[in-house]
XYZ file of C-alpha atoms in Angstrom:
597
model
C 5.548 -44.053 -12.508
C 4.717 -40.264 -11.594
C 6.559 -38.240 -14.137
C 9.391 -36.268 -12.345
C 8.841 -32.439 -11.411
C 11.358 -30.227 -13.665
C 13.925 -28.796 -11.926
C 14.593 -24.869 -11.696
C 16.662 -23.642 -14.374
C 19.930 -21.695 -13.735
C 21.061 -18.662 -14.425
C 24.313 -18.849 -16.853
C 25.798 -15.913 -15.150
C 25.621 -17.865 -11.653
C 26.846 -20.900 -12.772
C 29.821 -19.384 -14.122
C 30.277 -17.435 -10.587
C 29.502 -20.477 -9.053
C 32.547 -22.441 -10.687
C 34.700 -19.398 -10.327
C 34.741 -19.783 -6.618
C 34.593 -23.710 -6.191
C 37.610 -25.279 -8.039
C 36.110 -28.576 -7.528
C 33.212 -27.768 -9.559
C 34.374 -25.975 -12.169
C 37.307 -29.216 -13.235
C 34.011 -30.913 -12.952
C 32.483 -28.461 -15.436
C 35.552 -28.697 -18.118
C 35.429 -32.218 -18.367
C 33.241 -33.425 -20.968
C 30.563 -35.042 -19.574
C 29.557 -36.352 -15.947
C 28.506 -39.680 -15.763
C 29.002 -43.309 -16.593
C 29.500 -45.086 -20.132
C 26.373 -46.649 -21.317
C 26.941 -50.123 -22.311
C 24.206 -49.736 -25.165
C 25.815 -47.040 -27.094
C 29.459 -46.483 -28.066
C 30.614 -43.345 -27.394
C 27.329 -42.332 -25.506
C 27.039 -41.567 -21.124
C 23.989 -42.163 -19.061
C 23.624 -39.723 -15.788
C 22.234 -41.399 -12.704
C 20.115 -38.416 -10.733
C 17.493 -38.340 -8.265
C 14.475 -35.573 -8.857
C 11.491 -35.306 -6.603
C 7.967 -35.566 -8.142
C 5.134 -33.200 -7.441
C 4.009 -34.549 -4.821
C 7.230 -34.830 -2.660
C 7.758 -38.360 -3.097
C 11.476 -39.257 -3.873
C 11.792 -41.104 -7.733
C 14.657 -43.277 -7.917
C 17.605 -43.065 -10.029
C 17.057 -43.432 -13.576
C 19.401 -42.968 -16.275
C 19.017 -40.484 -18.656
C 20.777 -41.010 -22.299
C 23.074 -38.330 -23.294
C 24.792 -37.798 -26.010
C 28.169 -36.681 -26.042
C 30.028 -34.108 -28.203
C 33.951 -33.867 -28.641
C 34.558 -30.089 -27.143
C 34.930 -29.533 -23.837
C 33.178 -26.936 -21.978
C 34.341 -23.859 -20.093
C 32.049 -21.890 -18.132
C 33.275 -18.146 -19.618
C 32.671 -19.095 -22.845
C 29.260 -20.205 -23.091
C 26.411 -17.463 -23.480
C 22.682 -18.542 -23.134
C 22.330 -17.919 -26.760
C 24.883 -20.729 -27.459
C 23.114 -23.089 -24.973
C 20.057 -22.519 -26.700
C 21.110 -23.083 -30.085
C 22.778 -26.368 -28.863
C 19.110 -27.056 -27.613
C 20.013 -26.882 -23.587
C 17.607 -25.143 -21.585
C 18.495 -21.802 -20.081
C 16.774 -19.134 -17.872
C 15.099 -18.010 -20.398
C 13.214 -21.687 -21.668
C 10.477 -21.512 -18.973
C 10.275 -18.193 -17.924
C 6.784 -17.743 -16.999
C 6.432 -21.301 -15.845
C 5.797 -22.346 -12.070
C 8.278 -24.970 -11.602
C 10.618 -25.891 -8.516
C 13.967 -27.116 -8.301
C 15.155 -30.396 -6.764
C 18.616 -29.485 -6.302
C 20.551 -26.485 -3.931
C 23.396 -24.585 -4.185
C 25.331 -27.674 -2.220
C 24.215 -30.181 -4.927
C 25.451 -28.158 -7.363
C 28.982 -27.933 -5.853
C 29.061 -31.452 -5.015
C 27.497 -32.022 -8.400
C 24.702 -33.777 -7.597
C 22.485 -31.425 -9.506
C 20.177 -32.863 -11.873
C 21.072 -33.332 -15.173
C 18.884 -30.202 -16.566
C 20.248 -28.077 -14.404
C 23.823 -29.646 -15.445
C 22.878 -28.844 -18.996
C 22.166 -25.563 -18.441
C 25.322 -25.032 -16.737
C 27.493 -25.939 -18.792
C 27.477 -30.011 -20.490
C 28.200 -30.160 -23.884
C 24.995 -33.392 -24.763
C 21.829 -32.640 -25.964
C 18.785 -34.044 -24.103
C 17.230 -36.705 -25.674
C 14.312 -38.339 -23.415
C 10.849 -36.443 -23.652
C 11.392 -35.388 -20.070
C 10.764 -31.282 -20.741
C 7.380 -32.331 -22.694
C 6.386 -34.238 -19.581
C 7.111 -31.956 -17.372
C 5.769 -29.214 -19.058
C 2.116 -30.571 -19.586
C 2.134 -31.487 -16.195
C 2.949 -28.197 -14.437
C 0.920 -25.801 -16.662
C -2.361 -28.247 -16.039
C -4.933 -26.212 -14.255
C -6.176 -28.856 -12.108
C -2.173 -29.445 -10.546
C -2.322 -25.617 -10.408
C -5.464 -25.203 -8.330
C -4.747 -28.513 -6.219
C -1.118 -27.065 -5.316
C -2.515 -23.387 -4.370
C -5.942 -23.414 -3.159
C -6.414 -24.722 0.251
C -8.922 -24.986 2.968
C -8.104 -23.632 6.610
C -6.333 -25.667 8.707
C -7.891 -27.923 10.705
C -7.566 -27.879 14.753
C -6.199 -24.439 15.036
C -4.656 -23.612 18.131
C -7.249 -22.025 20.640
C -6.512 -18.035 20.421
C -5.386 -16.884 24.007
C -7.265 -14.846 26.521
C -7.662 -11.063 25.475
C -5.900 -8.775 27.595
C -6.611 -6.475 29.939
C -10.223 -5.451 32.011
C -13.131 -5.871 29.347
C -14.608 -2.338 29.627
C -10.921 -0.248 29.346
C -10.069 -2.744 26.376
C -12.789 -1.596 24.724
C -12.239 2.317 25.332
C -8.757 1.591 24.660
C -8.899 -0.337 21.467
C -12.216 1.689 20.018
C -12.388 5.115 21.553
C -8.701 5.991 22.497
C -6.475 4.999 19.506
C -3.696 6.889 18.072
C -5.893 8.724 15.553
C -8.345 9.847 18.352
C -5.192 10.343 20.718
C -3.501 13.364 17.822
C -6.832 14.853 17.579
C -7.088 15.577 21.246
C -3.448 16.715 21.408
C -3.898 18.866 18.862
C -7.423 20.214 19.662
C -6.602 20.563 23.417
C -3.548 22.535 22.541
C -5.175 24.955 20.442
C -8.022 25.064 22.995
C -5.633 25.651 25.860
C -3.962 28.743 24.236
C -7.752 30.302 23.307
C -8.530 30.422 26.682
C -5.141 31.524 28.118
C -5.496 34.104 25.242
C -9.112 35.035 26.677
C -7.930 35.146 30.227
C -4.742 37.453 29.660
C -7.175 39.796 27.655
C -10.026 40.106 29.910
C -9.879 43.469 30.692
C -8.563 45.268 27.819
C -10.332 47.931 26.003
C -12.052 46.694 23.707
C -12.756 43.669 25.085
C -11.249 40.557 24.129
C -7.775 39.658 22.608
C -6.253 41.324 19.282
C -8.805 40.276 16.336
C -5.977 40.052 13.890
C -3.895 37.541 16.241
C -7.176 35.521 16.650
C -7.414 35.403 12.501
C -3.939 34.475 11.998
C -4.633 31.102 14.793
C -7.422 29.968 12.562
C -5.582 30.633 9.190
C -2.355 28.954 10.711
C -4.797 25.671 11.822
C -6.006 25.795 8.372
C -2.490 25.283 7.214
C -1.672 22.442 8.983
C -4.544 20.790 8.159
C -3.558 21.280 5.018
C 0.009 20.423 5.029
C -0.736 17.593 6.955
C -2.543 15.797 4.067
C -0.579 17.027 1.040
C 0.957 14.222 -0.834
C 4.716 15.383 -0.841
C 4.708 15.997 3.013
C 2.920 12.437 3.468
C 5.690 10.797 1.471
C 8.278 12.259 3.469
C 6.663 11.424 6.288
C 6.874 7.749 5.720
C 10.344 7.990 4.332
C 11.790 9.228 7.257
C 9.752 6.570 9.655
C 10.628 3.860 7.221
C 14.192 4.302 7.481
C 13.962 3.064 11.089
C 16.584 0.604 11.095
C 15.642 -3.402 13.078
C 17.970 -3.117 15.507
C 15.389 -0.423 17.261
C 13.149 -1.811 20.060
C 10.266 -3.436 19.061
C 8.094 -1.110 20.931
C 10.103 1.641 19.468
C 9.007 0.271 15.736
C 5.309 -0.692 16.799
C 4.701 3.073 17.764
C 6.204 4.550 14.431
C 4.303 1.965 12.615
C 0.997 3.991 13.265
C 1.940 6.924 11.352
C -0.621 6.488 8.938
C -3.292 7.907 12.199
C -1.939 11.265 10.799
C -5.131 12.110 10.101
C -6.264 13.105 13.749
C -3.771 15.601 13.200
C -5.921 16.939 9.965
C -9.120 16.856 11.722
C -8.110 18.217 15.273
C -6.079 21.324 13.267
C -9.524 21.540 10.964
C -11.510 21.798 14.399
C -9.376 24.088 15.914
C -9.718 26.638 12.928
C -12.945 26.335 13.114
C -13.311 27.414 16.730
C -10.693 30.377 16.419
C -12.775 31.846 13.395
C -16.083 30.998 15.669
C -13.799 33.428 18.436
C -12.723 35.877 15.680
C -16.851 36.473 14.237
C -18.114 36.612 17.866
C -15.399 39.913 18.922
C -16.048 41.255 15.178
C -19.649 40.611 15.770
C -19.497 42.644 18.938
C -17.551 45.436 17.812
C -19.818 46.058 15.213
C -22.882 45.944 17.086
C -21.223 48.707 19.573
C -20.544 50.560 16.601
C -17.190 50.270 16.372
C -16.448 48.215 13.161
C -18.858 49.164 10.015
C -17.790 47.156 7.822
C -21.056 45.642 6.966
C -19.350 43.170 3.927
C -16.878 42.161 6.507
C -19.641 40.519 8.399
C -21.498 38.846 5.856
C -17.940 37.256 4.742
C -17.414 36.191 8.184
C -20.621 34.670 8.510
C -20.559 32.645 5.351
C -16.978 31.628 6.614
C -18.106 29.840 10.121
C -21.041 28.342 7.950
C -18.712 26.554 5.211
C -16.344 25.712 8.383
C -19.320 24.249 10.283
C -20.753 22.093 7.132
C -16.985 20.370 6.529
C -16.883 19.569 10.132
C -20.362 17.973 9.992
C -20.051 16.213 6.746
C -17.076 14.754 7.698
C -18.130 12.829 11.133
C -17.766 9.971 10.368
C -21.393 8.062 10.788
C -22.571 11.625 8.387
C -19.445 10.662 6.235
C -20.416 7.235 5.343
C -23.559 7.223 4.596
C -22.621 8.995 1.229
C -18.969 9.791 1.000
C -19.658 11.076 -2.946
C -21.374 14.268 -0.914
C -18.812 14.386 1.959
C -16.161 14.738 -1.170
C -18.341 17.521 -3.043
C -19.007 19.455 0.358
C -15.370 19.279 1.301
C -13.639 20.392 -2.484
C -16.130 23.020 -3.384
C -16.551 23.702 0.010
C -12.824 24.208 0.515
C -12.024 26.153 -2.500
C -15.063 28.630 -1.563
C -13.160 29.124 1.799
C -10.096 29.784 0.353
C -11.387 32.461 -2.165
C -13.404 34.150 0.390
C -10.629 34.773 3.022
C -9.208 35.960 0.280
C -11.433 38.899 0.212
C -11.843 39.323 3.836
C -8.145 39.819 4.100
C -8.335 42.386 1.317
C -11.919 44.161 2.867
C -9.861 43.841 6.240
C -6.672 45.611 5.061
C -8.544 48.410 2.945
C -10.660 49.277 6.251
C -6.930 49.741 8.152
C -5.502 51.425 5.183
C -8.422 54.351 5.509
C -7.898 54.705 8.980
C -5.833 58.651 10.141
C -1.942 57.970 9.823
C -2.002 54.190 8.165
C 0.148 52.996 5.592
C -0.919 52.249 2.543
C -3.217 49.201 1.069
C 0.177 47.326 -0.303
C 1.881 47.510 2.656
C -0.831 46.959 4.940
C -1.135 43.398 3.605
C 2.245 42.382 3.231
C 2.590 43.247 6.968
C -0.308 40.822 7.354
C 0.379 37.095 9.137
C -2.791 36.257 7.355
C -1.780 37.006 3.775
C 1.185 34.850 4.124
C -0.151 32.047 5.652
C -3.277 32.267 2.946
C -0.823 32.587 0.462
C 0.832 28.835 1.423
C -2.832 27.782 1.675
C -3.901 28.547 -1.897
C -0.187 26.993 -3.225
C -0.993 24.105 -1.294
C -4.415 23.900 -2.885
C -3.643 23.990 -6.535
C -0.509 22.211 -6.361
C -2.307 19.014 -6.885
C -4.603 20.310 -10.301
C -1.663 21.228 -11.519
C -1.062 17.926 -12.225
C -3.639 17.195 -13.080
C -4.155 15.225 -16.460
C -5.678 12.719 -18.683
C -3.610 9.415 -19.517
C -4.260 5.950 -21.695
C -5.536 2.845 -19.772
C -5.249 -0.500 -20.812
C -7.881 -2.730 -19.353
C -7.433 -6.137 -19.009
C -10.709 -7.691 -17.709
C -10.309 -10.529 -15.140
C -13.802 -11.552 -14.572
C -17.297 -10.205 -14.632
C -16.263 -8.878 -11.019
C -12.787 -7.858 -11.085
C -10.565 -5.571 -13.262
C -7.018 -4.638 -13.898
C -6.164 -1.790 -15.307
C -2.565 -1.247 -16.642
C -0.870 2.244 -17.188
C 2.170 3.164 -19.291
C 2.298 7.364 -18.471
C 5.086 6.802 -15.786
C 7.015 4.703 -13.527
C 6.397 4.415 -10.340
C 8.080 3.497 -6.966
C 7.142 1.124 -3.872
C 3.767 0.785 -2.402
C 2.499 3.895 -3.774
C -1.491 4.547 -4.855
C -2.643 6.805 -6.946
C -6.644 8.685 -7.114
C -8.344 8.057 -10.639
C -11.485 9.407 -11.850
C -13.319 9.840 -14.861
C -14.682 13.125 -13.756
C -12.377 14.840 -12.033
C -14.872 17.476 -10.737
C -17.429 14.708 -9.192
C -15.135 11.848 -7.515
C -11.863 10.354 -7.026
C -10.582 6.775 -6.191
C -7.114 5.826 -4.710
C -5.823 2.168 -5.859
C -2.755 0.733 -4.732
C -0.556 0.374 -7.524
C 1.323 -2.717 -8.705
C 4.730 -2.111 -10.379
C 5.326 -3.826 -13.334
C 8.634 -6.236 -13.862
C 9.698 -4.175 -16.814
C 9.751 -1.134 -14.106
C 8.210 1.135 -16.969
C 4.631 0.583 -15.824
C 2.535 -0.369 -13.524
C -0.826 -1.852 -13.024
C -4.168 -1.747 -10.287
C -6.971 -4.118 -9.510
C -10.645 -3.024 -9.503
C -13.265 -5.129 -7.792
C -16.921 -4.682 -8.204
C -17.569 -3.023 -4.712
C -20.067 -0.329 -5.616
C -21.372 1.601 -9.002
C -18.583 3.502 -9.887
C -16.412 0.056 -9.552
C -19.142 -1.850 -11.376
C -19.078 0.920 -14.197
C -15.224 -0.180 -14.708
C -15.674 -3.437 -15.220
C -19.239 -3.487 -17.354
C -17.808 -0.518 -19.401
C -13.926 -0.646 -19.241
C -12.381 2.795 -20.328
C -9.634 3.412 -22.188
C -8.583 6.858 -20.419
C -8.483 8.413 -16.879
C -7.937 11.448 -14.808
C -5.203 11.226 -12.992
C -3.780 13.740 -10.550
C -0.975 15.109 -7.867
C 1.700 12.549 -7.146
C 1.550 8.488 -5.689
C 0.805 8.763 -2.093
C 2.691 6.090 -0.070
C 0.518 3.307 1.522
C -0.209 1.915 4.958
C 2.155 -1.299 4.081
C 4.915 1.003 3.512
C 5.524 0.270 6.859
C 5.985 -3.246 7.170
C 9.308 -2.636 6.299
C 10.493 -1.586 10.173
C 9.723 -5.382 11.044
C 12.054 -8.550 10.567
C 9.122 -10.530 9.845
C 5.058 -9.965 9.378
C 2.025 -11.745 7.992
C -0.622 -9.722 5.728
C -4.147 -10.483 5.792
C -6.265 -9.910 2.964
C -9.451 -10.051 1.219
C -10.779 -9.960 -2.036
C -8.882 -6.972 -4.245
C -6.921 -6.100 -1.066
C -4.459 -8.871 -3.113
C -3.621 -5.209 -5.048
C -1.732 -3.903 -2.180
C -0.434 -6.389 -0.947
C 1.013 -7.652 -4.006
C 2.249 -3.474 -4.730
C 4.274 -3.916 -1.410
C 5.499 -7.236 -2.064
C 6.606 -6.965 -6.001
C 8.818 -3.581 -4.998
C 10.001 -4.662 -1.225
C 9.975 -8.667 -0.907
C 10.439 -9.087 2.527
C 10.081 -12.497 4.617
C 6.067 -12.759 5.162
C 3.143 -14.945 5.152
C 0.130 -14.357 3.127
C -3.541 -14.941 4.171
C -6.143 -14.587 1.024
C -9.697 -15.025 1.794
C -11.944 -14.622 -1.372
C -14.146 -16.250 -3.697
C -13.134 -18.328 -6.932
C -9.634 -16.823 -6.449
C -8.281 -17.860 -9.807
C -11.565 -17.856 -11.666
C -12.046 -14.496 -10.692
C -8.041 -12.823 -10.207
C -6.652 -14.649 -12.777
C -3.575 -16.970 -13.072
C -1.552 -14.015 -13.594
C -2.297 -12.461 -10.280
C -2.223 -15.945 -8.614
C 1.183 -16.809 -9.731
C 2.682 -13.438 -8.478
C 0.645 -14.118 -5.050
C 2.068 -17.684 -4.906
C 5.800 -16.007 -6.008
C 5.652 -14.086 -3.155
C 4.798 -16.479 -0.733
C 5.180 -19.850 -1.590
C 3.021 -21.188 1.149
C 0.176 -18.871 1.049
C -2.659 -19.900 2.426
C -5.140 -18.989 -0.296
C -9.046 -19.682 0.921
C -11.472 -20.141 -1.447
C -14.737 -19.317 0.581
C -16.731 -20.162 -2.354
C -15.841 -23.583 -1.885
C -15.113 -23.990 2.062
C -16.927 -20.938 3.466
C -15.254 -17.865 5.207
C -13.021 -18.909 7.947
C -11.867 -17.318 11.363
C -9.731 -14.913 10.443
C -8.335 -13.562 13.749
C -7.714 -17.628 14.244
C -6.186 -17.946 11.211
C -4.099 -14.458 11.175
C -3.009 -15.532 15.114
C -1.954 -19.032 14.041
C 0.435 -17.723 11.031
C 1.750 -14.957 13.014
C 2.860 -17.555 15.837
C 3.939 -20.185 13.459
C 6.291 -17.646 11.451
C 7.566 -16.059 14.110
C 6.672 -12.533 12.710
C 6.932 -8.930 14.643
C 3.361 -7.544 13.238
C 0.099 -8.044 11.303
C -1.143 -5.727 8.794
C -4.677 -6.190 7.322
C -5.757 -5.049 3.869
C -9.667 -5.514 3.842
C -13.015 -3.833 4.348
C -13.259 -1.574 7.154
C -15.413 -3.929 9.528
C -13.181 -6.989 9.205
C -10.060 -4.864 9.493
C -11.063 -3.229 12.224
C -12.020 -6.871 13.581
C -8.506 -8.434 13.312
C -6.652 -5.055 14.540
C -8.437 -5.276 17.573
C -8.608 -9.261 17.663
C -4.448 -9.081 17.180
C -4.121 -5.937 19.608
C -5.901 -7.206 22.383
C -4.111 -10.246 22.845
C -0.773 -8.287 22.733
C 0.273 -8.531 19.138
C 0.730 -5.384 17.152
C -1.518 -5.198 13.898
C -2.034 -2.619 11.273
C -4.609 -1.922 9.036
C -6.051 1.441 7.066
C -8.792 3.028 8.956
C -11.333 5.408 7.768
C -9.207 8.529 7.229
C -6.218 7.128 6.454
């Protein structure tokens, strides 16, 4: 006979809630036992109960000796402390066990639960049969484990419908008109727009050209927003206020607000735009000084040196320039940055002196405090340091998962929902963002390394015991599956570290796709049994062992089967890009973290 699955355990406190509002079952509760007298033993009860096995197959009734004490039980007296001392088992008996219960809510009020979960709620008899034992060594047996959670894509999937939409202007559409290319052009053609009205209007003025000061305090004023766009308290907000869309908005409403995390073509259209206002400002400074009127000769060479640092961000961060070694792009862009800043710095001051010595002009104090520039500078270099500020070195605790993956706990703060953090181990060289996973104690929290380069590979050959860590948690891309009813999330390999960071602080009604290779052997049954908490029927793929599967297939076939509102994708950037555009060109909205996200 196939030993019986163990039923659920039950909370005390619900039980006792449970009786308080059902008068049937809690007279059914005082009485002393429920059940039939055994024939074979004075004094003693059998239960009749049906459980389910493993398997699904129904077992069928079986009595279960009990043995029957003289006090009668009343729900607001018993604690779980008691119940354990009197050997029933409680919430707390298999707490970090997988197990599934055979009996509802219903069965309990008609009580028909099972007779462990009618221990646990309340009879006064101590379990005799070696049931738990059973049980036990049957559901903590790896091979049951990885039989019950490991599975192979389905077979016959549905055929994926026609893409949408003529072939060529689904391809600009979906490639080379998204929403991050879409905020760069709004914001570069807006900037672009007022440099030529601001040309046009000033045509004939003496000297030539529009005020230099007004064209220095456009490029300082781009730099800002560049700036503020991408600082980690403004980004937060950001998703805080989309987040709080409520369900009952259009769909279409909640699929648009759902690509806030483009925000960067707001950062690199601003960046662009600075550039070509300071490109404006060195050309009119350039010709004043060649007619003689501006010698200021360190004025130039600060200029200069300016538009070159401006131009070599710009190019180092195009994106084919920007992948081929991001480690420089990141150099080129702090020191790069920080050289900027300093150096308008001193052109404001070189600027203001030159004004200051001119017949009738107020002094060198007031001069710049009048200045648009110094202000806007001033928010700049706040902006900048904010971040070191914070910056600091905190304990790890490693906990290696395989010879190519790596979790790394922290205890230096707690931290809320789908948030990532940067952490290097030279905080002058690189940084690397991780989506962290809060831990169930809410004091800590963890993230999952996979071997995806050297600097990953370092962290798992040579596990440290310390970071750099620095500024605040940025909120993720996932932080927006909250604005939808239902979704499925696609992932691969250590993408399971988002998606589990979303799903641990907001559980929300999903389905989980998790392609990767020797899941358990190389995640660990820790990780596996949070993925499988989260979503009971994930479909977990081991492509070791089957191979890798059609994702856009697979993602289509879950999101139709579930009903869901979206599909977010947390993977590399080709096969993200791959099921965005696979989802979005048949008409179903999909997410996923692009490459300046």
């Amino acid at each position: 006979m196939t030993p019986p699955a163990r039923p659920q355990p039950l909370d005390l406190s619900k039980a006792r809630n449970i009786s308080s509002t059902s008068p049937s079952l809690a007279t059914a509760l005082e009485s002393p036992v429920h059940g039939t007298p055994s024939p074979s033993t004075p004094g003693s009860y059998h239960t009749v109960h049906q459980t389910t096995s493993a398997d699904g197959e129904n077992i069928k009734n079986e009595p279960t000796d009990l043995i029957v004490t003289n006090a009668s039980f009343r729900p607001g007296t018993l604690t779980t402390a008691k119940a354990s001392s009197l050997g029933y088992p409680t919430e707390n008996t298999f707490e970090d066990e997988s197990i599934t219960s055979s009996a509802s809510s219903d069965d309990l009020e008609k009580g028909m639960a099972p007779v462990l979960i009618q221990d646990q709620i309340g009879a006064n008899e101590t379990e005799k049969s070696d049931l738990v034992s059973t049980i036990r060594a049957r559901t903590t047996d790896p091979a049951n484990i990885s039989n019950r959670r490991i599975s192979g894509p389905p077979e016959n999937l549905p055929k994926l419908p026609v893409k949408r939409e003529w072939r060529i202007w689904r391809g600009i559409r979906h490639n080379y008109v998204t929403v991050y290319q879409r905020l760069f052009a709004i914001s570069f053609a807006a900037n672009m727009i007022g440099l030529v009205v601001v040309l046009a209007t000033n045509r004939h003025s003496k000297p030539w050209g529009p005020d230099r000061g007004g064209v220095a305090t456009a490029a300082a004023a781009n730099v800002l927003a560049a700036f503020l766009i991408r600082q980690e308290n403004v980004i937060n907000t950001l998703y805080s206020i989309c987040c709080a869309t409520p369900w009952w908005f259009p769909l279409r409403f909640r699929r648009m607000i759902a690509k806030l995390y483009h925000f960067g073509g707001i950062h690199s259209g601003c960046a662009v735009s600075a550039t070509a206002w300071f490109i404006l400002f060195t050309a009119l400074i350039t010709k004043d000084y060649a007619s003689g009127e501006y010698d200021q000769p360190g004025v130039m060479a600060i200029t200069y040196l300016l538009v070159a640092l401006f131009l070599s961000m710009c190019f180092f961060a195009v994106p084919q320039f920007r992948f081929v070694s991001h480690n420089v792009f990141e150099a080129v862009h702090r020191f790069a940055g920080w050289i900027s800043v300093a150096l308008f710095w001193v052109l404001v001051l070189l600027v203001s002196k030159a004004k200051s010595e001119l017949p009738g002009a107020e002094s060198l104090g007031i001069t710049v405090v009048k200045s648009a520039v110094f202000w806007i500078l001033l928010a700049i270099t706040f902006f900048t340091i904010l971040p070191w500020l914070r910056l600091r070195k905190v304990e790890a605790f490693p906990e290696l998962l395989s010879n190519h993956a790596i979790r790394i706990h922290f205890k230096y703060m707690k931290i809320g929902a789908i948030l990532g953090i940067r952490i290097s181990d030279n905080p002058l060289k690189e940084w690397h963002a991780f989506a962290s996973i809060p831990a169930p104690d809410g004091q800590s929290f963890s993230l999952i390394v996979s071997d995806a380069g050297d600097w990953t590979k370092k962290q798992i050959q040579q596990p440290s015991r310390a970071y750099w860590v620095r500024g605040i948690p940025i909120t993720g891309v996932l932080r927006m599956a909250i604005v939808f009813r239902r979704v499925v999330l696609v992932t691969t390999g250590s993408g399971i570290g988002p998606i589990l960071s979303m799903l641990v602080s907001h559980p929300l009604p999903c389905r989980l796709l998790w392609s990767t290779p020797d899941p358990e052997k190389t995640y660990g049954e820790s990780i596996m049994e949070s993925v499988c908490k989260a979503d009971p029927d994930a479909l977990i793929i081991n492509t070791r062992a089957s191979g890798r599967p059609d994702m856009v297939a697979l993602a289509y076939h879950l999101y139709m089967q579930s009903k869901a509102e979206a599909v977010f994708c947390i993977s590399n950037p080709k096969l993200t890009r791959k099921i965005v555009y696979g989802m979005e060109s048949r008409g179903v909205p999909a997410y996923g973290p692009i490459w300046d996200s």
